[in-house]
Amino acid sequence: MARILAIDFGKKRTGVAVTDELQLIASGLTTVATHDFFDFLVDYLKQEKVELFLVGEPKQMNNEVSESEALIIPFINRLTKVHPTIPIKRVDERFTSKMAFQTMIDGGLKKKQRQNKALIDEISATIILQSYLYNLKN
């Protein structure tokens, strides 16, 4: 089996999480400057097999797409063009940033560490991936 790679796209930073090869465990991988993401991905795919990209889908409370979707669509189009053999699925990412922040609090991180937006993005990508894996099994 190959890994599943989850992407929490952001205008400045993009959080990345992956599964293990058996697709049982979601782990935060890194946060990458968005303008460097495709270079990072080329390097990562040289080392690891990925069978699916998950991209967060920002929605509003009324289930309509968020304004940030306008930034994500060109990103997805480029991802499809650069890696046409790897399918892309979207996952609702509502509340992932709040959940990531709460996870940091629950994990005992100090206030200074909780201000690390890159860590929030990485944890958010992990939450996106965990929710996908959970929904697969249920």
GROMACS .gro file of C-alpha atoms in nm:
model
  138
    1MET     CA    1   0.000   0.000   0.000
    2ALA     CA    2   0.099   0.359  -0.047
    3ARG     CA    3   0.048   0.658   0.180
    4ILE     CA    4  -0.234   0.911   0.181
    5LEU     CA    5  -0.115   1.271   0.194
    6ALA     CA    6  -0.341   1.539   0.343
    7ILE     CA    7  -0.302   1.905   0.258
    8ASP     CA    8  -0.429   2.202   0.460
    9PHE     CA    9  -0.380   2.472   0.196
   10GLY     CA   10  -0.318   2.826   0.309
   11LYS     CA   11  -0.229   3.146   0.130
   12LYS     CA   12   0.108   3.165   0.311
   13ARG     CA   13   0.162   2.817   0.457
   14THR     CA   14   0.040   2.469   0.375
   15GLY     CA   15   0.017   2.200   0.640
   16VAL     CA   16   0.096   1.844   0.537
   17ALA     CA   17   0.012   1.513   0.706
   18VAL     CA   18   0.056   1.154   0.591
   19THR     CA   19  -0.052   0.805   0.681
   20ASP     CA   20   0.175   0.514   0.742
   21GLU     CA   21   0.200   0.266   0.452
   22LEU     CA   22  -0.088   0.058   0.594
   23GLN     CA   23  -0.305   0.371   0.607
   24LEU     CA   24  -0.385   0.322   0.975
   25ILE     CA   25  -0.215   0.615   1.145
   26ALA     CA   26  -0.225   0.984   1.055
   27SER     CA   27   0.084   1.186   1.143
   28GLY     CA   28   0.176   1.547   1.091
   29LEU     CA   29   0.463   1.574   0.845
   30THR     CA   30   0.549   1.942   0.810
   31THR     CA   31   0.434   2.287   0.715
   32VAL     CA   32   0.568   2.431   0.391
   33ALA     CA   33   0.561   2.783   0.255
   34THR     CA   34   0.283   2.760  -0.005
   35HIS     CA   35   0.503   2.897  -0.282
   36ASP     CA   36   0.748   2.608  -0.212
   37PHE     CA   37   0.485   2.334  -0.187
   38PHE     CA   38   0.526   2.180  -0.531
   39ASP     CA   39   0.905   2.161  -0.494
   40PHE     CA   40   0.855   1.993  -0.157
   41LEU     CA   41   0.605   1.750  -0.311
   42VAL     CA   42   0.840   1.650  -0.594
   43ASP     CA   43   1.110   1.565  -0.338
   44TYR     CA   44   0.866   1.380  -0.114
   45LEU     CA   45   0.725   1.171  -0.399
   46LYS     CA   46   1.078   1.063  -0.495
   47GLN     CA   47   1.106   0.899  -0.152
   48GLU     CA   48   0.752   0.780  -0.079
   49LYS     CA   49   0.460   0.632  -0.270
   50VAL     CA   50   0.137   0.828  -0.237
   51GLU     CA   51  -0.191   0.693  -0.370
   52LEU     CA   52  -0.426   0.975  -0.272
   53PHE     CA   53  -0.416   1.347  -0.200
   54LEU     CA   54  -0.670   1.486   0.047
   55VAL     CA   55  -0.725   1.858   0.024
   56GLY     CA   56  -0.917   2.045   0.291
   57GLU     CA   57  -1.244   2.197   0.177
   58PRO     CA   58  -1.329   2.512   0.373
   59LYS     CA   59  -1.701   2.552   0.429
   60GLN     CA   60  -1.911   2.801   0.614
   61MET     CA   61  -2.160   2.706   0.885
   62ASN     CA   62  -2.445   2.704   0.630
   63ASN     CA   63  -2.250   2.445   0.424
   64GLU     CA   64  -2.162   2.693   0.147
   65VAL     CA   65  -1.803   2.709   0.029
   66SER     CA   66  -1.578   2.962   0.198
   67GLU     CA   67  -1.420   3.256   0.018
   68SER     CA   68  -1.081   3.087   0.046
   69GLU     CA   69  -1.204   2.818  -0.194
   70ALA     CA   70  -1.123   3.065  -0.474
   71LEU     CA   71  -0.754   3.026  -0.381
   72ILE     CA   72  -0.772   2.649  -0.346
   73ILE     CA   73  -0.923   2.574  -0.689
   74PRO     CA   74  -0.613   2.694  -0.884
   75PHE     CA   75  -0.395   2.498  -0.639
   76ILE     CA   76  -0.597   2.180  -0.704
   77ASN     CA   77  -0.587   2.239  -1.079
   78ARG     CA   78  -0.208   2.263  -1.066
   79LEU     CA   79  -0.185   1.958  -0.840
   80THR     CA   80  -0.393   1.761  -1.091
   81LYS     CA   81  -0.179   1.881  -1.380
   82VAL     CA   82   0.154   1.806  -1.211
   83HIS     CA   83   0.047   1.467  -1.066
   84PRO     CA   84  -0.235   1.340  -1.290
   85THR     CA   85  -0.211   0.978  -1.173
   86ILE     CA   86  -0.280   1.055  -0.805
   87PRO     CA   87  -0.648   1.115  -0.731
   88ILE     CA   88  -0.764   1.405  -0.515
   89LYS     CA   89  -1.045   1.395  -0.262
   90ARG     CA   90  -1.181   1.687  -0.067
   91VAL     CA   91  -1.247   1.676   0.307
   92ASP     CA   92  -1.453   1.926   0.506
   93GLU     CA   93  -1.207   2.125   0.714
   94ARG     CA   94  -1.449   2.326   0.925
   95PHE     CA   95  -1.319   2.377   1.277
   96THR     CA   96  -0.982   2.211   1.210
   97SER     CA   97  -0.785   2.521   1.312
   98LYS     CA   98  -0.985   2.551   1.636
   99MET     CA   99  -0.944   2.179   1.699
  100ALA     CA  100  -0.570   2.207   1.629
  101PHE     CA  101  -0.537   2.493   1.877
  102GLN     CA  102  -0.731   2.297   2.140
  103THR     CA  103  -0.508   1.996   2.075
  104MET     CA  104  -0.207   2.216   2.148
  105ILE     CA  105  -0.363   2.330   2.477
  106ASP     CA  106  -0.458   1.974   2.572
  107GLY     CA  107  -0.104   1.863   2.487
  108GLY     CA  108   0.034   2.109   2.739
  109LEU     CA  109   0.209   2.342   2.496
  110LYS     CA  110   0.301   2.678   2.641
  111LYS     CA  111   0.143   2.997   2.511
  112LYS     CA  112   0.449   3.088   2.304
  113GLN     CA  113   0.444   2.745   2.134
  114ARG     CA  114   0.069   2.775   2.064
  115GLN     CA  115   0.136   3.093   1.866
  116ASN     CA  116   0.326   2.888   1.608
  117LYS     CA  117   0.087   2.909   1.311
  118ALA     CA  118   0.294   2.656   1.115
  119LEU     CA  119   0.230   2.397   1.385
  120ILE     CA  120  -0.143   2.475   1.376
  121ASP     CA  121  -0.142   2.415   0.997
  122GLU     CA  122   0.037   2.081   1.038
  123ILE     CA  123  -0.203   1.968   1.311
  124SER     CA  124  -0.497   2.082   1.098
  125ALA     CA  125  -0.375   1.864   0.810
  126THR     CA  126  -0.349   1.574   1.054
  127ILE     CA  127  -0.707   1.630   1.171
  128ILE     CA  128  -0.827   1.635   0.809
  129LEU     CA  129  -0.649   1.304   0.752
  130GLN     CA  130  -0.778   1.148   1.075
  131SER     CA  131  -1.137   1.241   0.992
  132TYR     CA  132  -1.100   1.084   0.647
  133LEU     CA  133  -0.959   0.761   0.792
  134TYR     CA  134  -1.231   0.751   1.057
  135ASN     CA  135  -1.506   0.794   0.797
  136LEU     CA  136  -1.352   0.517   0.583
  137LYS     CA  137  -1.385   0.271   0.866
  138ASN     CA  138  -1.737   0.371   0.975
   0.00000   0.00000   0.00000
